[in-house]
Amino acid sequence: MNGEASFPPGFQFGVATSAYQVEGHIENDWAEWERMGRLKEPKARCGIGVDHWNRFEEDLKLTQDLGAGAFRLSLEWARIEPERGRFDEEAIARYRRRLERMREVGIRPVVTLHHFTHPRWFHRETPWHERSCLESFRRYARACAGILRGLDPLVITFNEPTVLLLGGYVMGLIPPGISDGAKAASALVNLMRCHLLAREELLSAGKAELGISQNVLAFAPDRAWHPLDRALTHFASRSYNHAFIDALTSGKLRISMPGVVGARADLPEVRGSLDFIGVNYYTRAHLRFLPKRPFVQVRYRDVHQRGLTHIGWEDYPEGFCDMLLEMKRYGLPVWITENGIDDRSGERRPSYLYSHWRQLLQAQRQGVDLRGYLYWSLLDNFEWLEGWGPRFGLYRVDFDTLERRPTPACAYFRRTALSRELLAPQEEASPEPGMAS
Ligand code: IFM
């Protein structure tokens, strides 16, 4: 061993993407949302994305150049079932072909069935808070099971369900743009049932491992001495980070965020329906109690003077280890399904990787069963409400020409993925020979 530490045997390095953020040419609820002027920059549009739909082969090669063994993508429901009950065989065949290509080049597909977006008919006809969503999602999941048959994928049924519900059903910031606690609670229960239905469909079609991707925040009280800030931190950690996983592992849903949202249900049927836990970790959030609505203020503070990341988040690798240790209680394998930095110059990303990998290995030494790390993201992409400002990509994309260029982190990622040793980043200024440019 030459490095500070080694990654465990079988541990996989990979990258993560989602369909809407990279593929382009998609007509769904989010495209409608954009036209309604609901983004920070009301005129911003995802449009052709970074044209991954037509550049898949090129992007697969870029993934191989990173020494990656896994690639996370999502299937776009709006492409597969553009009208309720009408499935697009061409889109289905195209997804199937690209997943087969991954297998041909030795890359394991990690496939998200639902990553924030919906076909345009969905919220109008069978929204999450109504039982009719169950049949819709089952039918979609059956189509996905056909696409994935025989490929032994890692499947994420829902990406960040808590974010979806908070954003879409509590704060009204993303589609369907509702602010209704009762509907949020029904939608939450239905998402869990849908997870289970998808599991049944996938497993009846063959071998697959199923989980969800949970966005976790390292919460801390904004005023360490303030009892209400501390109470908020406690509730947020339980409700935001753990409630969904708790319910899928124990069959008991318990959410309590006084003044914001509450839900309680016994769902014995969903108990034990996770094969792994997907963790999406980015930052720490300091919470401050406000005496009037919305009662909570979220602040990103630069406590260690490392500089906030460009999107404004604290760079807090220590929280990564803490969050992973919290997952130990479930006794399940853990995949890091997202971790990354919005670094618009690309210079800071290698040290971000190093500091986060160090914490990951520390959690592993303390007993967390870690199976893989997927960097968010392979490419710069469309960042939801923020539009085209942030740059999370290992590869920088020129948004005019769509040319992909390696950032300094590519060589460091490749060196680590191939050596499986943690080494401090060197000056990785130019791409290594053999890397696409
Ligand atoms: O871009 C998103 C992704 O779609 C879900 N997790 C967080 C990322 C960065 O905000």
GROMACS .gro file of C-alpha atoms and ligand atoms in nm:
model
  447
    1MET     CA    1   0.000   0.000   0.000
    2ASN     CA    2   0.144   0.339  -0.104
    3GLY     CA    3  -0.140   0.567  -0.010
    4GLU     CA    4  -0.279   0.675   0.325
    5ALA     CA    5  -0.545   0.405   0.307
    6SER     CA    6  -0.700   0.158   0.065
    7PHE     CA    7  -1.058   0.137  -0.054
    8PRO     CA    8  -1.226  -0.190   0.045
    9PRO     CA    9  -1.220  -0.488  -0.194
   10GLY     CA   10  -1.503  -0.471  -0.447
   11PHE     CA   11  -1.562  -0.101  -0.380
   12GLN     CA   12  -1.677   0.068  -0.701
   13PHE     CA   13  -1.599   0.414  -0.830
   14GLY     CA   14  -1.845   0.572  -1.067
   15VAL     CA   15  -2.031   0.880  -1.177
   16ALA     CA   16  -2.391   0.996  -1.155
   17THR     CA   17  -2.625   1.182  -1.389
   18SER     CA   18  -3.000   1.228  -1.429
   19ALA     CA   19  -3.191   1.229  -1.756
   20TYR     CA   20  -3.347   1.573  -1.750
   21GLN     CA   21  -3.028   1.743  -1.642
   22VAL     CA   22  -2.815   1.610  -1.928
   23GLU     CA   23  -3.011   1.443  -2.206
   24GLY     CA   24  -3.195   1.742  -2.347
   25HIS     CA   25  -3.493   1.739  -2.588
   26ILE     CA   26  -3.738   1.634  -2.311
   27GLU     CA   27  -4.096   1.757  -2.280
   28ASN     CA   28  -4.212   1.697  -1.921
   29ASP     CA   29  -4.354   1.875  -1.615
   30TRP     CA   30  -4.025   2.055  -1.552
   31ALA     CA   31  -4.014   2.195  -1.906
   32GLU     CA   32  -4.364   2.333  -1.839
   33TRP     CA   33  -4.244   2.473  -1.506
   34GLU     CA   34  -3.967   2.659  -1.691
   35ARG     CA   35  -4.213   2.807  -1.936
   36MET     CA   36  -4.418   2.929  -1.642
   37GLY     CA   37  -4.109   3.133  -1.541
   38ARG     CA   38  -4.062   2.946  -1.213
   39LEU     CA   39  -3.678   2.926  -1.217
   40LYS     CA   40  -3.448   3.175  -1.044
   41GLU     CA   41  -3.371   3.312  -1.387
   42PRO     CA   42  -3.723   3.304  -1.536
   43LYS     CA   43  -3.600   3.288  -1.894
   44ALA     CA   44  -3.362   2.994  -1.840
   45ARG     CA   45  -3.449   2.671  -2.022
   46CYS     CA   46  -3.297   2.325  -2.008
   47GLY     CA   47  -3.364   2.284  -2.380
   48ILE     CA   48  -3.110   2.053  -2.538
   49GLY     CA   49  -2.942   1.999  -2.201
   50VAL     CA   50  -2.585   1.894  -2.278
   51ASP     CA   51  -2.723   1.673  -2.557
   52HIS     CA   52  -2.635   1.351  -2.376
   53TRP     CA   53  -2.928   1.187  -2.560
   54ASN     CA   54  -2.727   1.211  -2.881
   55ARG     CA   55  -2.378   1.190  -2.728
   56PHE     CA   56  -2.415   0.886  -2.512
   57GLU     CA   57  -2.126   0.695  -2.672
   58GLU     CA   58  -1.891   0.990  -2.625
   59ASP     CA   59  -1.998   1.026  -2.263
   60LEU     CA   60  -1.959   0.655  -2.199
   61LYS     CA   61  -1.603   0.682  -2.327
   62LEU     CA   62  -1.542   0.976  -2.091
   63THR     CA   63  -1.669   0.757  -1.807
   64GLN     CA   64  -1.433   0.476  -1.905
   65ASP     CA   65  -1.146   0.725  -1.918
   66LEU     CA   66  -1.211   0.794  -1.550
   67GLY     CA   67  -1.146   0.431  -1.460
   68ALA     CA   68  -1.509   0.413  -1.344
   69GLY     CA   69  -1.690   0.083  -1.292
   70ALA     CA   70  -2.043   0.220  -1.245
   71PHE     CA   71  -2.256   0.481  -1.417
   72ARG     CA   72  -2.575   0.619  -1.266
   73LEU     CA   73  -2.840   0.746  -1.504
   74SER     CA   74  -3.212   0.789  -1.480
   75LEU     CA   75  -3.487   0.675  -1.711
   76GLU     CA   76  -3.710   0.960  -1.819
   77TRP     CA   77  -4.071   0.862  -1.759
   78ALA     CA   78  -4.194   1.132  -1.999
   79ARG     CA   79  -3.995   0.973  -2.283
   80ILE     CA   80  -4.113   0.622  -2.200
   81GLU     CA   81  -4.481   0.704  -2.147
   82PRO     CA   82  -4.539   1.045  -2.306
   83GLU     CA   83  -4.916   0.999  -2.295
   84ARG     CA   84  -5.093   0.803  -2.025
   85GLY     CA   85  -5.090   0.438  -2.130
   86ARG     CA   86  -4.897   0.499  -2.455
   87PHE     CA   87  -4.540   0.371  -2.440
   88ASP     CA   88  -4.273   0.486  -2.680
   89GLU     CA   89  -4.100   0.172  -2.808
   90GLU     CA   90  -3.823   0.369  -2.972
   91ALA     CA   91  -3.724   0.542  -2.648
   92ILE     CA   92  -3.747   0.211  -2.462
   93ALA     CA   93  -3.519   0.039  -2.716
   94ARG     CA   94  -3.271   0.326  -2.700
   95TYR     CA   95  -3.244   0.307  -2.321
   96ARG     CA   96  -3.207  -0.070  -2.341
   97ARG     CA   97  -2.928  -0.040  -2.596
   98ARG     CA   98  -2.730   0.209  -2.391
   99LEU     CA   99  -2.753  -0.005  -2.078
  100GLU     CA  100  -2.633  -0.305  -2.276
  101ARG     CA  101  -2.342  -0.093  -2.404
  102MET     CA  102  -2.245  -0.018  -2.045
  103ARG     CA  103  -2.237  -0.387  -1.967
  104GLU     CA  104  -2.033  -0.454  -2.283
  105VAL     CA  105  -1.761  -0.215  -2.166
  106GLY     CA  106  -1.765  -0.347  -1.808
  107ILE     CA  107  -1.961  -0.066  -1.645
  108ARG     CA  108  -2.241  -0.152  -1.403
  109PRO     CA  109  -2.563   0.038  -1.466
  110VAL     CA  110  -2.705   0.220  -1.166
  111VAL     CA  111  -3.053   0.316  -1.278
  112THR     CA  112  -3.287   0.567  -1.118
  113LEU     CA  113  -3.652   0.519  -1.210
  114HIS     CA  114  -3.766   0.857  -1.083
  115HIS     CA  115  -3.540   1.161  -1.057
  116PHE     CA  116  -3.774   1.455  -0.986
  117THR     CA  117  -3.951   1.474  -1.325
  118HIS     CA  118  -4.287   1.344  -1.453
  119PRO     CA  119  -4.474   1.315  -1.778
  120ARG     CA  120  -4.693   1.619  -1.829
  121TRP     CA  121  -5.015   1.422  -1.772
  122PHE     CA  122  -4.908   1.286  -1.434
  123HIS     CA  123  -4.995   1.565  -1.188
  124ARG     CA  124  -5.322   1.636  -1.368
  125GLU     CA  125  -5.442   1.276  -1.392
  126THR     CA  126  -5.281   1.060  -1.121
  127PRO     CA  127  -5.087   1.281  -0.874
  128TRP     CA  128  -4.882   1.139  -0.590
  129HIS     CA  129  -5.140   1.228  -0.326
  130GLU     CA  130  -5.408   1.016  -0.496
  131ARG     CA  131  -5.423   0.639  -0.499
  132SER     CA  132  -5.439   0.633  -0.878
  133CYS     CA  133  -5.065   0.708  -0.881
  134LEU     CA  134  -5.005   0.349  -0.770
  135GLU     CA  135  -5.133   0.196  -1.089
  136SER     CA  136  -4.950   0.454  -1.301
  137PHE     CA  137  -4.619   0.394  -1.130
  138ARG     CA  138  -4.658   0.018  -1.139
  139ARG     CA  139  -4.719   0.030  -1.513
  140TYR     CA  140  -4.415   0.254  -1.565
  141ALA     CA  141  -4.203   0.030  -1.341
  142ARG     CA  142  -4.310  -0.272  -1.546
  143ALA     CA  143  -4.180  -0.099  -1.860
  144CYS     CA  144  -3.854  -0.019  -1.675
  145ALA     CA  145  -3.824  -0.382  -1.564
  146GLY     CA  146  -3.840  -0.482  -1.932
  147ILE     CA  147  -3.562  -0.236  -2.015
  148LEU     CA  148  -3.344  -0.370  -1.733
  149ARG     CA  149  -3.411  -0.742  -1.778
  150GLY     CA  150  -3.097  -0.953  -1.740
  151LEU     CA  151  -2.862  -0.658  -1.675
  152ASP     CA  152  -2.834  -0.705  -1.297
  153PRO     CA  153  -2.852  -0.333  -1.227
  154LEU     CA  154  -2.847  -0.141  -0.906
  155VAL     CA  155  -3.187   0.029  -0.907
  156ILE     CA  156  -3.283   0.349  -0.728
  157THR     CA  157  -3.661   0.372  -0.732
  158PHE     CA  158  -3.674   0.733  -0.610
  159ASN     CA  159  -3.409   0.999  -0.602
  160GLU     CA  160  -3.433   1.221  -0.293
  161PRO     CA  161  -3.802   1.161  -0.215
  162THR     CA  162  -3.781   1.400   0.079
  163VAL     CA  163  -3.660   1.680  -0.147
  164LEU     CA  164  -3.933   1.599  -0.399
  165LEU     CA  165  -4.202   1.627  -0.131
  166LEU     CA  166  -4.061   1.925   0.054
  167GLY     CA  167  -4.004   2.112  -0.272
  168GLY     CA  168  -4.318   2.001  -0.454
  169TYR     CA  169  -4.576   1.954  -0.178
  170VAL     CA  170  -4.467   2.170   0.116
  171MET     CA  171  -4.277   2.470  -0.019
  172GLY     CA  172  -4.437   2.471  -0.363
  173LEU     CA  173  -4.103   2.543  -0.528
  174ILE     CA  174  -4.097   2.261  -0.780
  175PRO     CA  175  -4.373   2.075  -0.966
  176PRO     CA  176  -4.651   2.018  -0.876
  177GLY     CA  177  -4.601   2.342  -0.680
  178ILE     CA  178  -4.837   2.261  -0.395
  179SER     CA  179  -4.819   2.374  -0.033
  180ASP     CA  180  -5.046   2.136   0.151
  181GLY     CA  181  -4.944   1.929   0.453
  182ALA     CA  182  -5.225   1.671   0.418
  183LYS     CA  183  -5.151   1.610   0.051
  184ALA     CA  184  -4.779   1.591   0.131
  185ALA     CA  185  -4.846   1.319   0.387
  186SER     CA  186  -5.061   1.116   0.143
  187ALA     CA  187  -4.801   1.159  -0.129
  188LEU     CA  188  -4.529   1.039   0.107
  189VAL     CA  189  -4.715   0.720   0.190
  190ASN     CA  190  -4.789   0.662  -0.179
  191LEU     CA  191  -4.424   0.705  -0.273
  192MET     CA  192  -4.340   0.425  -0.032
  193ARG     CA  193  -4.609   0.203  -0.177
  194CYS     CA  194  -4.481   0.284  -0.526
  195HIS     CA  195  -4.131   0.187  -0.419
  196LEU     CA  196  -4.269  -0.149  -0.315
  197LEU     CA  197  -4.466  -0.196  -0.638
  198ALA     CA  198  -4.158  -0.115  -0.842
  199ARG     CA  199  -3.961  -0.364  -0.637
  200GLU     CA  200  -4.216  -0.635  -0.716
  201GLU     CA  201  -4.205  -0.556  -1.088
  202LEU     CA  202  -3.827  -0.542  -1.104
  203LEU     CA  203  -3.769  -0.859  -0.908
  204SER     CA  204  -4.023  -1.053  -1.108
  205ALA     CA  205  -3.821  -0.964  -1.420
  206GLY     CA  206  -3.487  -1.084  -1.281
  207LYS     CA  207  -3.198  -1.008  -1.051
  208ALA     CA  208  -3.162  -0.650  -0.925
  209GLU     CA  209  -3.067  -0.469  -0.607
  210LEU     CA  210  -3.307  -0.196  -0.505
  211GLY     CA  211  -3.278   0.110  -0.291
  212ILE     CA  212  -3.354   0.480  -0.279
  213SER     CA  213  -3.119   0.781  -0.285
  214GLN     CA  214  -3.158   0.988   0.027
  215ASN     CA  215  -3.036   1.346   0.036
  216VAL     CA  216  -2.878   1.392   0.379
  217LEU     CA  217  -2.772   1.715   0.544
  218ALA     CA  218  -2.544   1.739   0.845
  219PHE     CA  219  -2.775   1.955   1.057
  220ALA     CA  220  -2.649   2.181   1.334
  221PRO     CA  221  -2.815   2.445   1.553
  222ASP     CA  222  -2.738   2.795   1.432
  223ARG     CA  223  -2.712   2.909   1.794
  224ALA     CA  224  -2.562   2.616   1.981
  225TRP     CA  225  -2.705   2.745   2.311
  226HIS     CA  226  -3.060   2.799   2.187
  227PRO     CA  227  -3.300   2.520   2.290
  228LEU     CA  228  -3.533   2.579   1.995
  229ASP     CA  229  -3.250   2.569   1.738
  230ARG     CA  230  -3.137   2.246   1.900
  231ALA     CA  231  -3.484   2.099   1.895
  232LEU     CA  232  -3.520   2.190   1.527
  233THR     CA  233  -3.191   2.017   1.451
  234HIS     CA  234  -3.311   1.704   1.620
  235PHE     CA  235  -3.648   1.700   1.437
  236ALA     CA  236  -3.488   1.782   1.102
  237SER     CA  237  -3.233   1.507   1.130
  238ARG     CA  238  -3.501   1.251   1.212
  239SER     CA  239  -3.757   1.369   0.960
  240TYR     CA  240  -3.541   1.485   0.670
  241ASN     CA  241  -3.252   1.240   0.684
  242HIS     CA  242  -3.407   0.930   0.833
  243ALA     CA  243  -3.789   0.908   0.817
  244PHE     CA  244  -3.808   0.762   0.468
  245ILE     CA  245  -3.537   0.503   0.526
  246ASP     CA  246  -3.675   0.426   0.871
  247ALA     CA  247  -4.016   0.353   0.723
  248LEU     CA  248  -3.881   0.131   0.446
  249THR     CA  249  -3.674  -0.067   0.693
  250SER     CA  250  -3.914  -0.084   0.992
  251GLY     CA  251  -4.259  -0.036   0.834
  252LYS     CA  252  -4.325   0.263   1.063
  253LEU     CA  253  -4.344   0.615   0.924
  254ARG     CA  254  -4.294   0.888   1.182
  255ILE     CA  255  -4.245   1.248   1.070
  256SER     CA  256  -4.267   1.543   1.296
  257MET     CA  257  -4.148   1.888   1.201
  258PRO     CA  258  -4.374   2.109   1.417
  259GLY     CA  259  -4.532   2.385   1.211
  260VAL     CA  260  -4.400   2.242   0.885
  261VAL     CA  261  -4.513   1.884   0.830
  262GLY     CA  262  -4.619   1.578   1.026
  263ALA     CA  263  -4.712   1.224   0.930
  264ARG     CA  264  -4.760   0.895   1.108
  265ALA     CA  265  -4.848   0.565   0.946
  266ASP     CA  266  -4.790   0.196   0.990
  267LEU     CA  267  -4.691   0.032   0.664
  268PRO     CA  268  -4.583  -0.320   0.752
  269GLU     CA  269  -4.586  -0.419   0.384
  270VAL     CA  270  -4.291  -0.191   0.298
  271ARG     CA  271  -4.077  -0.320   0.581
  272GLY     CA  272  -3.747  -0.468   0.460
  273SER     CA  273  -3.788  -0.335   0.105
  274LEU     CA  274  -3.438  -0.189   0.074
  275ASP     CA  275  -3.135  -0.389  -0.038
  276PHE     CA  276  -2.906  -0.090   0.007
  277ILE     CA  277  -2.916   0.273   0.112
  278GLY     CA  278  -2.813   0.540  -0.136
  279VAL     CA  279  -2.664   0.849   0.028
  280ASN     CA  280  -2.644   1.187  -0.145
  281TYR     CA  281  -2.424   1.412   0.067
  282TYR     CA  282  -2.317   1.768  -0.010
  283THR     CA  283  -2.311   1.993   0.295
  284ARG     CA  284  -2.408   2.098   0.646
  285ALA     CA  285  -2.708   2.319   0.722
  286HIS     CA  286  -2.739   2.538   1.031
  287LEU     CA  287  -3.096   2.577   1.149
  288ARG     CA  288  -3.236   2.878   1.328
  289PHE     CA  289  -3.582   2.894   1.482
  290LEU     CA  290  -3.795   3.187   1.364
  291PRO     CA  291  -4.086   3.302   1.577
  292LYS     CA  292  -4.315   3.331   1.272
  293ARG     CA  293  -4.370   3.139   0.947
  294PRO     CA  294  -4.184   2.959   0.799
  295PHE     CA  295  -4.041   2.902   1.153
  296VAL     CA  296  -3.711   2.767   1.021
  297GLN     CA  297  -3.422   2.947   0.860
  298VAL     CA  298  -3.156   2.739   0.686
  299ARG     CA  299  -2.808   2.889   0.676
  300TYR     CA  300  -2.488   2.767   0.514
  301ARG     CA  301  -2.201   2.901   0.722
  302ASP     CA  302  -1.834   2.895   0.639
  303VAL     CA  303  -1.738   2.774   0.985
  304HIS     CA  304  -1.387   2.652   0.897
  305GLN     CA  305  -1.313   2.932   0.652
  306ARG     CA  306  -1.269   2.694   0.363
  307GLY     CA  307  -1.484   2.919   0.149
  308LEU     CA  308  -1.844   2.835   0.062
  309THR     CA  309  -1.878   2.648  -0.266
  310HIS     CA  310  -2.001   2.852  -0.562
  311ILE     CA  311  -2.363   2.749  -0.508
  312GLY     CA  312  -2.325   2.880  -0.152
  313TRP     CA  313  -2.292   2.558   0.047
  314GLU     CA  314  -2.050   2.487   0.330
  315ASP     CA  315  -1.759   2.260   0.238
  316TYR     CA  316  -1.789   2.023   0.533
  317PRO     CA  317  -1.632   1.681   0.470
  318GLU     CA  318  -1.652   1.589   0.840
  319GLY     CA  319  -2.031   1.574   0.805
  320PHE     CA  320  -1.990   1.306   0.538
  321CYS     CA  321  -1.839   1.065   0.790
  322ASP     CA  322  -2.103   1.158   1.049
  323MET     CA  323  -2.388   1.093   0.806
  324LEU     CA  324  -2.242   0.761   0.697
  325LEU     CA  325  -2.202   0.653   1.058
  326GLU     CA  326  -2.569   0.738   1.115
  327MET     CA  327  -2.658   0.491   0.839
  328LYS     CA  328  -2.492   0.209   1.027
  329ARG     CA  329  -2.804   0.161   1.238
  330TYR     CA  330  -2.991   0.009   0.940
  331GLY     CA  331  -2.741  -0.273   0.892
  332LEU     CA  332  -2.758  -0.238   0.514
  333PRO     CA  333  -2.493  -0.185   0.247
  334VAL     CA  334  -2.443   0.183   0.161
  335TRP     CA  335  -2.373   0.338  -0.176
  336ILE     CA  336  -2.276   0.702  -0.209
  337THR     CA  337  -2.511   0.778  -0.495
  338GLU     CA  338  -2.409   1.146  -0.509
  339ASN     CA  339  -2.137   1.369  -0.373
  340GLY     CA  340  -1.982   1.661  -0.553
  341ILE     CA  341  -1.899   2.029  -0.569
  342ASP     CA  342  -2.015   2.322  -0.776
  343ASP     CA  343  -1.666   2.449  -0.861
  344ARG     CA  344  -1.679   2.687  -1.153
  345SER     CA  345  -1.302   2.703  -1.210
  346GLY     CA  346  -1.247   2.330  -1.153
  347GLU     CA  347  -0.941   2.398  -0.932
  348ARG     CA  348  -1.095   2.307  -0.602
  349ARG     CA  349  -1.251   1.974  -0.697
  350PRO     CA  350  -0.943   1.749  -0.642
  351SER     CA  351  -0.903   1.858  -0.282
  352TYR     CA  352  -1.280   1.829  -0.230
  353LEU     CA  353  -1.259   1.468  -0.347
  354TYR     CA  354  -0.961   1.397  -0.128
  355SER     CA  355  -1.118   1.537   0.187
  356HIS     CA  356  -1.447   1.355   0.126
  357TRP     CA  357  -1.281   1.024   0.041
  358ARG     CA  358  -1.081   1.050   0.363
  359GLN     CA  359  -1.400   1.082   0.560
  360LEU     CA  360  -1.560   0.799   0.369
  361LEU     CA  361  -1.270   0.570   0.456
  362GLN     CA  362  -1.293   0.675   0.817
  363ALA     CA  363  -1.660   0.572   0.823
  364GLN     CA  364  -1.568   0.244   0.659
  365ARG     CA  365  -1.306   0.176   0.928
  366GLN     CA  366  -1.577   0.237   1.184
  367GLY     CA  367  -1.794  -0.034   1.037
  368VAL     CA  368  -2.012   0.119   0.763
  369ASP     CA  369  -2.059  -0.135   0.484
  370LEU     CA  370  -1.966   0.091   0.192
  371ARG     CA  371  -1.998  -0.045  -0.160
  372GLY     CA  372  -1.938   0.241  -0.396
  373TYR     CA  373  -1.892   0.612  -0.461
  374LEU     CA  374  -2.066   0.788  -0.750
  375TYR     CA  375  -1.947   1.141  -0.814
  376TRP     CA  376  -2.211   1.400  -0.901
  377SER     CA  377  -2.169   1.460  -1.181
  378LEU     CA  378  -1.995   1.324  -1.488
  379LEU     CA  379  -2.072   1.646  -1.676
  380ASP     CA  380  -2.170   2.002  -1.604
  381ASN     CA  381  -2.546   2.004  -1.634
  382PHE     CA  382  -2.875   2.184  -1.580
  383GLU     CA  383  -2.920   2.247  -1.208
  384TRP     CA  384  -3.298   2.268  -1.158
  385LEU     CA  385  -3.402   2.604  -1.008
  386GLU     CA  386  -3.048   2.742  -1.050
  387GLY     CA  387  -3.038   2.673  -1.423
  388TRP     CA  388  -2.703   2.684  -1.604
  389GLY     CA  389  -2.489   2.862  -1.341
  390PRO     CA  390  -2.351   2.574  -1.130
  391ARG     CA  391  -2.075   2.345  -1.255
  392PHE     CA  392  -2.063   2.010  -1.079
  393GLY     CA  393  -1.902   1.821  -1.368
  394LEU     CA  394  -1.579   1.626  -1.366
  395TYR     CA  395  -1.589   1.726  -1.732
  396ARG     CA  396  -1.648   2.089  -1.808
  397VAL     CA  397  -1.904   2.143  -2.080
  398ASP     CA  398  -1.896   2.445  -2.305
  399PHE     CA  399  -2.268   2.520  -2.310
  400ASP     CA  400  -2.243   2.681  -2.655
  401THR     CA  401  -2.045   2.420  -2.845
  402LEU     CA  402  -2.123   2.127  -2.606
  403GLU     CA  403  -1.756   2.033  -2.612
  404ARG     CA  404  -1.649   1.830  -2.307
  405ARG     CA  405  -1.310   1.898  -2.148
  406PRO     CA  406  -1.157   1.722  -1.846
  407THR     CA  407  -1.120   1.933  -1.533
  408PRO     CA  408  -0.810   1.870  -1.317
  409ALA     CA  409  -1.014   1.631  -1.100
  410CYS     CA  410  -1.046   1.378  -1.385
  411ALA     CA  411  -0.685   1.262  -1.361
  412TYR     CA  412  -0.705   1.245  -0.982
  413PHE     CA  413  -1.030   1.048  -0.995
  414ARG     CA  414  -0.880   0.805  -1.246
  415ARG     CA  415  -0.562   0.757  -1.044
  416THR     CA  416  -0.763   0.681  -0.733
  417ALA     CA  417  -1.017   0.455  -0.905
  418LEU     CA  418  -0.741   0.250  -1.066
  419SER     CA  419  -0.497   0.234  -0.773
  420ARG     CA  420  -0.777   0.204  -0.514
  421GLU     CA  421  -0.549   0.392  -0.277
  422LEU     CA  422  -0.612   0.728  -0.118
  423LEU     CA  423  -0.335   0.965  -0.219
  424ALA     CA  424  -0.330   1.341  -0.183
  425PRO     CA  425  -0.404   1.516  -0.513
  426GLN     CA  426  -0.105   1.645  -0.702
  427GLU     CA  427  -0.116   1.930  -0.943
  428GLU     CA  428  -0.347   1.755  -1.187
  429ALA     CA  429  -0.346   2.040  -1.432
  430SER     CA  430  -0.334   1.858  -1.764
  431PRO     CA  431  -0.517   1.546  -1.875
  432GLU     CA  432  -0.329   1.220  -1.863
  433PRO     CA  433  -0.232   1.053  -2.191
  434GLY     CA  434  -0.518   0.844  -2.319
  435MET     CA  435  -0.783   1.067  -2.166
  436ALA     CA  436  -1.032   1.216  -2.404
  437SER     CA  437  -0.994   1.587  -2.446
  438IFM     O1  438  -2.837   1.824  -0.924
  438IFM     C1  439  -2.887   1.772  -0.807
  438IFM     C2  440  -2.939   1.632  -0.827
  438IFM     O2  441  -3.036   1.627  -0.928
  438IFM     C3  442  -3.000   1.579  -0.700
  438IFM     N1  443  -2.909   1.592  -0.588
  438IFM     C4  444  -2.843   1.720  -0.570
  438IFM     C5  445  -2.780   1.766  -0.699
  438IFM     C6  446  -2.709   1.901  -0.677
  438IFM     O3  447  -2.801   1.996  -0.633
   0.00000   0.00000   0.00000
